[in-house]
Amino acid sequence: RTLQAAVDYTVPAELLKKFEIELEELVNLHAAIRQGDPEVLRECIEKCEELGIKVVELLEARVLYRDWEAACEKVDLEASLERVEHLRQALRDAKDLGVNAFVLTKGTENLRHLEQRIKTEQELSDAVRMRKMEVIAAATKSACDAGVHDHPLISKAHGLIETLYMKRSKVHEATERAELHLMHETMQLAVEPPPLPESESSYGFARLRALRKKEQIQVVSGLRAAQEAKDFRTGLVLLDRIQYAKRADVEVDPQYYSNTEWMTIAERDQQEQFEKDILDDKPASRMLA
């Protein structure tokens, strides 16, 4: 209507054209505000300034651009500092000011990446506490895929995997060989920090208990047989064997080995019999001579 009035009053064509251009740029300016893109808004403001549009017409757009620019810089800053909560708040503030979500895509992706990294770090921390090798390996891979490379937790996880694998292999080897003292030493190693999880060490301990019981039965039955046969040499060997077995925590009732008087008597009797046999052999030797 205003333009038509201007035509009716024969406004010069050049001036009319100038007004049309200014009006078009103001329309573009308000469209840029609705669009929410700081860069587009900045370009519209510059064009309006070049056309000489009054400052008062641009005041709102200038203030809004300043706020948008500061909000976007805040998002970039928090993303570079990798402060998740601050970045989340910066994105929320920028959206509240009217910044287009598309403009904030990079910041949003950074936030998602940081959240995923924190999640994988927590999962890796939980896996390390569980001490299950396969779980730690999977959690370590996920953490590395999420960008966790130089975190001390990664180094700890790698070291833990190597330690658990070594202990698992030794327990398996000792179980296969079924040697009491090897099994005892291996299970002592298995429970040293960081220990194997109970689910992996329980079979080894069960095997160790069985070997201890077997050794206990063998030495006790051996001592009984030696005592009945008055075999003091075997008895002495078994006494040494009991002391050695104690190093593997084999429990033998003292009643089976504390009384060694029979060994002394058996040794004395054998010595006397030996001397008697020698004496008996002398007359026979003389007669042959």
Short mmCIF file of C-alpha atoms in Angstrom, two decimals:
data_model
loop_
_atom_site.label_atom_id
_atom_site.label_comp_id
_atom_site.label_asym_id
_atom_site.label_seq_id
_atom_site.Cartn_x
_atom_site.Cartn_y
_atom_site.Cartn_z
CA ARG A 1 0.00 0.00 0.00
CA THR A 2 2.84 2.37 0.90
CA LEU A 3 4.66 1.57 -2.32
CA GLN A 4 1.48 2.10 -4.31
CA ALA A 5 1.00 5.45 -2.58
CA ALA A 6 4.55 6.36 -3.48
CA VAL A 7 3.84 5.45 -7.12
CA ASP A 8 0.70 7.53 -7.05
CA TYR A 9 2.71 10.46 -5.78
CA THR A 10 5.25 9.90 -8.51
CA VAL A 11 8.26 9.05 -6.30
CA PRO A 12 11.38 8.91 -8.43
CA ALA A 13 11.99 5.46 -9.85
CA GLU A 14 15.58 5.24 -8.51
CA LEU A 15 14.43 6.03 -4.96
CA LEU A 16 11.56 3.62 -5.29
CA LYS A 17 13.95 0.90 -6.44
CA LYS A 18 16.20 1.63 -3.44
CA PHE A 19 13.25 1.18 -1.06
CA GLU A 20 12.30 -2.06 -2.73
CA ILE A 21 15.82 -3.43 -2.31
CA GLU A 22 15.93 -2.33 1.35
CA LEU A 23 12.56 -3.91 2.01
CA GLU A 24 13.71 -7.15 0.39
CA GLU A 25 16.84 -7.26 2.55
CA LEU A 26 14.81 -6.58 5.70
CA VAL A 27 12.57 -9.48 4.74
CA ASN A 28 15.69 -11.63 4.27
CA LEU A 29 16.98 -10.42 7.63
CA HIS A 30 13.86 -11.58 9.47
CA ALA A 31 13.97 -14.86 7.56
CA ALA A 32 17.56 -15.33 8.75
CA ILE A 33 16.43 -14.74 12.33
CA ARG A 34 13.80 -17.43 11.95
CA GLN A 35 16.35 -19.73 10.30
CA GLY A 36 18.64 -19.55 13.33
CA ASP A 37 21.95 -19.62 11.43
CA PRO A 38 24.46 -17.06 12.83
CA GLU A 39 26.51 -16.96 9.60
CA VAL A 40 23.45 -16.27 7.45
CA LEU A 41 22.29 -13.59 9.89
CA ARG A 42 25.71 -11.93 9.82
CA GLU A 43 25.67 -11.76 6.02
CA CYS A 44 22.17 -10.21 6.05
CA ILE A 45 23.21 -7.60 8.59
CA GLU A 46 26.25 -6.66 6.48
CA LYS A 47 24.09 -6.30 3.35
CA CYS A 48 21.62 -4.11 5.25
CA GLU A 49 24.49 -1.94 6.49
CA GLU A 50 25.86 -1.58 2.97
CA LEU A 51 22.40 -0.44 1.82
CA GLY A 52 22.37 2.19 4.56
CA ILE A 53 19.38 0.79 6.44
CA LYS A 54 18.88 2.62 9.73
CA VAL A 55 20.68 1.24 12.79
CA VAL A 56 17.43 1.04 14.73
CA GLU A 57 16.10 -1.40 12.14
CA LEU A 58 19.10 -3.66 12.71
CA LEU A 59 19.42 -3.35 16.48
CA GLU A 60 17.49 -6.52 17.34
CA ALA A 61 19.35 -8.55 14.71
CA ARG A 62 22.73 -7.26 15.95
CA VAL A 63 21.99 -8.22 19.57
CA LEU A 64 20.70 -11.61 18.52
CA TYR A 65 23.74 -12.26 16.32
CA ARG A 66 26.05 -11.33 19.18
CA ASP A 67 24.25 -13.76 21.52
CA TRP A 68 24.24 -16.52 18.91
CA GLU A 69 27.93 -16.07 18.18
CA ALA A 70 28.81 -16.18 21.88
CA ALA A 71 26.64 -19.27 22.38
CA CYS A 72 28.29 -21.09 19.46
CA GLU A 73 31.77 -20.15 20.70
CA LYS A 74 30.82 -21.51 24.11
CA VAL A 75 29.77 -24.80 22.50
CA ASP A 76 33.08 -25.03 20.61
CA LEU A 77 35.05 -24.22 23.77
CA GLU A 78 33.36 -26.85 25.91
CA ALA A 79 33.71 -29.41 23.13
CA SER A 80 37.46 -28.75 22.95
CA LEU A 81 37.74 -29.02 26.76
CA GLU A 82 35.68 -32.23 26.66
CA ARG A 83 33.55 -31.17 29.62
CA VAL A 84 30.38 -33.16 29.09
CA GLU A 85 27.99 -31.38 31.45
CA HIS A 86 29.19 -27.94 30.40
CA LEU A 87 28.87 -28.88 26.74
CA ARG A 88 25.37 -30.21 27.29
CA GLN A 89 24.37 -26.94 29.00
CA ALA A 90 26.00 -24.83 26.26
CA LEU A 91 24.02 -26.67 23.59
CA ARG A 92 20.83 -26.23 25.58
CA ASP A 93 21.47 -22.48 26.00
CA ALA A 94 22.21 -22.07 22.28
CA LYS A 95 18.98 -23.81 21.31
CA ASP A 96 17.02 -21.67 23.78
CA LEU A 97 18.40 -18.56 22.07
CA GLY A 98 17.08 -19.84 18.74
CA VAL A 99 20.24 -21.24 17.13
CA ASN A 100 19.32 -23.83 14.53
CA ALA A 101 19.98 -27.45 15.54
CA PHE A 102 21.73 -28.04 12.22
CA VAL A 103 24.25 -25.34 13.10
CA LEU A 104 24.92 -27.16 16.36
CA THR A 105 25.37 -30.55 14.67
CA LYS A 106 29.11 -30.72 15.33
CA GLY A 107 28.69 -29.84 18.99
CA THR A 108 25.89 -32.37 19.34
CA GLU A 109 28.05 -35.06 17.73
CA ASN A 110 30.92 -34.17 20.06
CA LEU A 111 28.59 -34.50 23.03
CA ARG A 112 27.37 -37.90 21.82
CA HIS A 113 30.96 -39.01 21.29
CA LEU A 114 32.01 -37.86 24.77
CA GLU A 115 29.02 -39.57 26.36
CA GLN A 116 29.83 -42.80 24.52
CA ARG A 117 33.45 -42.55 25.62
CA ILE A 118 32.47 -42.06 29.24
CA LYS A 119 30.12 -45.02 28.97
CA THR A 120 32.83 -47.27 27.53
CA GLU A 121 35.31 -46.09 30.17
CA GLN A 122 32.85 -47.06 32.88
CA GLU A 123 32.24 -50.43 31.24
CA LEU A 124 35.99 -51.01 31.05
CA SER A 125 36.39 -50.02 34.70
CA ASP A 126 33.66 -52.50 35.64
CA ALA A 127 35.31 -55.20 33.52
CA VAL A 128 38.66 -54.62 35.23
CA ARG A 129 36.99 -55.08 38.61
CA MET A 130 35.40 -58.35 37.38
CA ARG A 131 38.85 -59.62 36.26
CA LYS A 132 37.34 -61.77 33.49
CA MET A 133 39.76 -61.76 30.58
CA GLU A 134 37.27 -62.00 27.72
CA VAL A 135 35.08 -59.26 29.21
CA ILE A 136 38.10 -56.98 29.67
CA ALA A 137 39.24 -57.60 26.09
CA ALA A 138 35.80 -56.74 24.68
CA ALA A 139 35.48 -53.63 26.86
CA THR A 140 39.00 -52.51 25.88
CA LYS A 141 38.15 -52.79 22.17
CA SER A 142 34.93 -50.80 22.68
CA ALA A 143 36.82 -48.12 24.59
CA CYS A 144 39.47 -47.82 21.86
CA ASP A 145 36.76 -47.65 19.19
CA ALA A 146 35.20 -44.79 21.18
CA GLY A 147 38.49 -42.86 21.15
CA VAL A 148 39.91 -43.89 24.52
CA HIS A 149 43.56 -44.53 23.64
CA ASP A 150 45.93 -42.86 26.12
CA HIS A 151 43.78 -43.34 29.21
CA PRO A 152 45.67 -45.06 32.09
CA LEU A 153 42.76 -47.48 32.31
CA ILE A 154 43.66 -48.86 28.86
CA SER A 155 47.21 -49.62 29.98
CA LYS A 156 45.90 -51.22 33.14
CA ALA A 157 43.48 -53.35 31.16
CA HIS A 158 46.19 -54.55 28.76
CA GLY A 159 48.47 -55.45 31.68
CA LEU A 160 45.63 -57.23 33.47
CA ILE A 161 44.78 -59.29 30.38
CA GLU A 162 48.40 -60.47 30.13
CA THR A 163 48.55 -61.33 33.84
CA LEU A 164 45.24 -63.19 33.87
CA TYR A 165 46.18 -65.11 30.73
CA MET A 166 49.49 -66.15 32.29
CA LYS A 167 47.79 -67.30 35.50
CA ARG A 168 45.04 -69.12 33.64
CA SER A 169 47.63 -70.96 31.53
CA LYS A 170 49.65 -71.97 34.58
CA VAL A 171 46.57 -73.25 36.41
CA HIS A 172 45.59 -75.28 33.35
CA GLU A 173 49.12 -76.72 33.02
CA ALA A 174 49.34 -77.56 36.74
CA THR A 175 45.93 -79.20 36.63
CA GLU A 176 47.01 -81.36 33.70
CA ARG A 177 50.26 -82.43 35.41
CA ALA A 178 48.52 -83.09 38.76
CA GLU A 179 51.67 -82.62 40.86
CA LEU A 180 50.94 -81.58 44.42
CA HIS A 181 53.65 -78.99 44.95
CA LEU A 182 53.34 -77.51 41.48
CA MET A 183 49.57 -77.22 42.01
CA HIS A 184 50.10 -75.61 45.42
CA GLU A 185 52.57 -73.02 44.09
CA THR A 186 50.38 -72.30 41.07
CA MET A 187 47.27 -71.67 43.15
CA GLN A 188 49.24 -69.39 45.46
CA LEU A 189 50.21 -67.42 42.34
CA ALA A 190 46.58 -67.45 41.14
CA VAL A 191 45.33 -65.61 44.24
CA GLU A 192 48.07 -63.00 44.31
CA PRO A 193 46.80 -59.55 43.24
CA PRO A 194 45.32 -59.31 40.72
CA PRO A 195 43.75 -62.71 41.49
CA LEU A 196 41.98 -64.93 39.02
CA PRO A 197 38.20 -64.68 39.42
CA GLU A 198 36.69 -67.42 41.56
CA SER A 199 34.94 -68.90 38.55
CA GLU A 200 38.36 -69.67 37.02
CA SER A 201 40.27 -70.65 40.15
CA SER A 202 37.64 -72.85 41.83
CA TYR A 203 38.50 -75.93 39.75
CA GLY A 204 42.19 -75.49 40.50
CA PHE A 205 41.54 -75.34 44.22
CA ALA A 206 39.30 -78.40 44.00
CA ARG A 207 42.12 -80.24 42.22
CA LEU A 208 44.60 -79.09 44.88
CA ARG A 209 42.38 -80.38 47.69
CA ALA A 210 42.13 -83.73 45.93
CA LEU A 211 45.93 -83.94 45.58
CA ARG A 212 46.40 -83.06 49.26
CA LYS A 213 43.95 -85.77 50.27
CA LYS A 214 45.71 -88.28 48.03
CA GLU A 215 49.11 -87.41 49.53
CA GLN A 216 47.69 -87.64 53.06
CA ILE A 217 46.27 -91.12 52.41
CA GLN A 218 49.48 -92.35 50.80
CA VAL A 219 51.84 -91.24 53.58
CA VAL A 220 49.55 -92.47 56.36
CA SER A 221 49.03 -95.88 54.75
CA GLY A 222 52.74 -96.04 53.96
CA LEU A 223 53.68 -95.34 57.57
CA ARG A 224 51.29 -98.00 58.81
CA ALA A 225 52.69 -100.57 56.40
CA ALA A 226 56.26 -99.64 57.30
CA GLN A 227 55.53 -99.95 61.00
CA GLU A 228 53.92 -103.35 60.56
CA ALA A 229 56.90 -104.52 58.50
CA LYS A 230 59.31 -102.81 60.89
CA ASP A 231 60.82 -101.10 57.87
CA PHE A 232 62.42 -98.12 59.56
CA ARG A 233 64.18 -96.94 56.37
CA THR A 234 60.86 -96.53 54.53
CA GLY A 235 59.50 -94.91 57.70
CA LEU A 236 62.29 -92.32 57.68
CA VAL A 237 61.66 -91.58 54.02
CA LEU A 238 57.97 -91.12 54.73
CA LEU A 239 58.71 -88.78 57.63
CA ASP A 240 60.72 -86.58 55.28
CA ARG A 241 57.89 -86.81 52.79
CA ILE A 242 55.40 -85.61 55.43
CA GLN A 243 57.55 -82.58 56.22
CA TYR A 244 57.78 -81.80 52.53
CA ALA A 245 54.03 -82.28 52.09
CA LYS A 246 53.38 -79.79 54.89
CA ARG A 247 54.81 -77.09 52.61
CA ALA A 248 51.80 -77.74 50.38
CA ASP A 249 49.49 -77.51 53.43
CA VAL A 250 48.89 -81.24 53.59
CA GLU A 251 47.48 -82.04 57.02
CA VAL A 252 48.57 -85.30 58.61
CA ASP A 253 47.46 -86.26 62.11
CA PRO A 254 50.55 -86.16 64.40
CA GLN A 255 49.58 -89.52 65.86
CA TYR A 256 50.83 -91.14 62.67
CA TYR A 257 54.32 -89.67 62.79
CA SER A 258 55.00 -88.26 66.26
CA ASN A 259 55.83 -91.70 67.72
CA THR A 260 59.06 -92.81 66.08
CA GLU A 261 60.14 -95.16 68.85
CA TRP A 262 59.27 -98.16 66.72
CA MET A 263 61.76 -96.99 64.11
CA THR A 264 64.51 -96.81 66.71
CA ILE A 265 63.63 -100.28 67.95
CA ALA A 266 63.42 -101.68 64.43
CA GLU A 267 66.75 -100.15 63.51
CA ARG A 268 68.36 -101.55 66.65
CA ASP A 269 66.86 -105.00 66.06
CA GLN A 270 68.06 -104.98 62.50
CA GLN A 271 71.53 -103.94 63.59
CA GLU A 272 71.62 -106.69 66.19
CA GLN A 273 70.43 -109.23 63.64
CA PHE A 274 73.07 -108.06 61.22
CA GLU A 275 75.80 -108.43 63.83
CA LYS A 276 74.45 -111.85 64.81
CA ASP A 277 74.48 -112.97 61.20
CA ILE A 278 78.10 -111.88 60.90
CA LEU A 279 79.03 -113.79 64.02
CA ASP A 280 77.19 -116.88 62.79
CA ASP A 281 79.08 -116.71 59.54
CA LYS A 282 82.54 -116.79 61.24
CA PRO A 283 82.49 -120.43 62.50
CA ALA A 284 81.31 -121.61 59.13
CA SER A 285 84.18 -119.79 57.50
CA ARG A 286 86.71 -121.42 59.81
CA MET A 287 85.36 -124.87 59.15
CA LEU A 288 85.68 -124.34 55.44
CA ALA A 289 89.24 -123.17 55.97
#
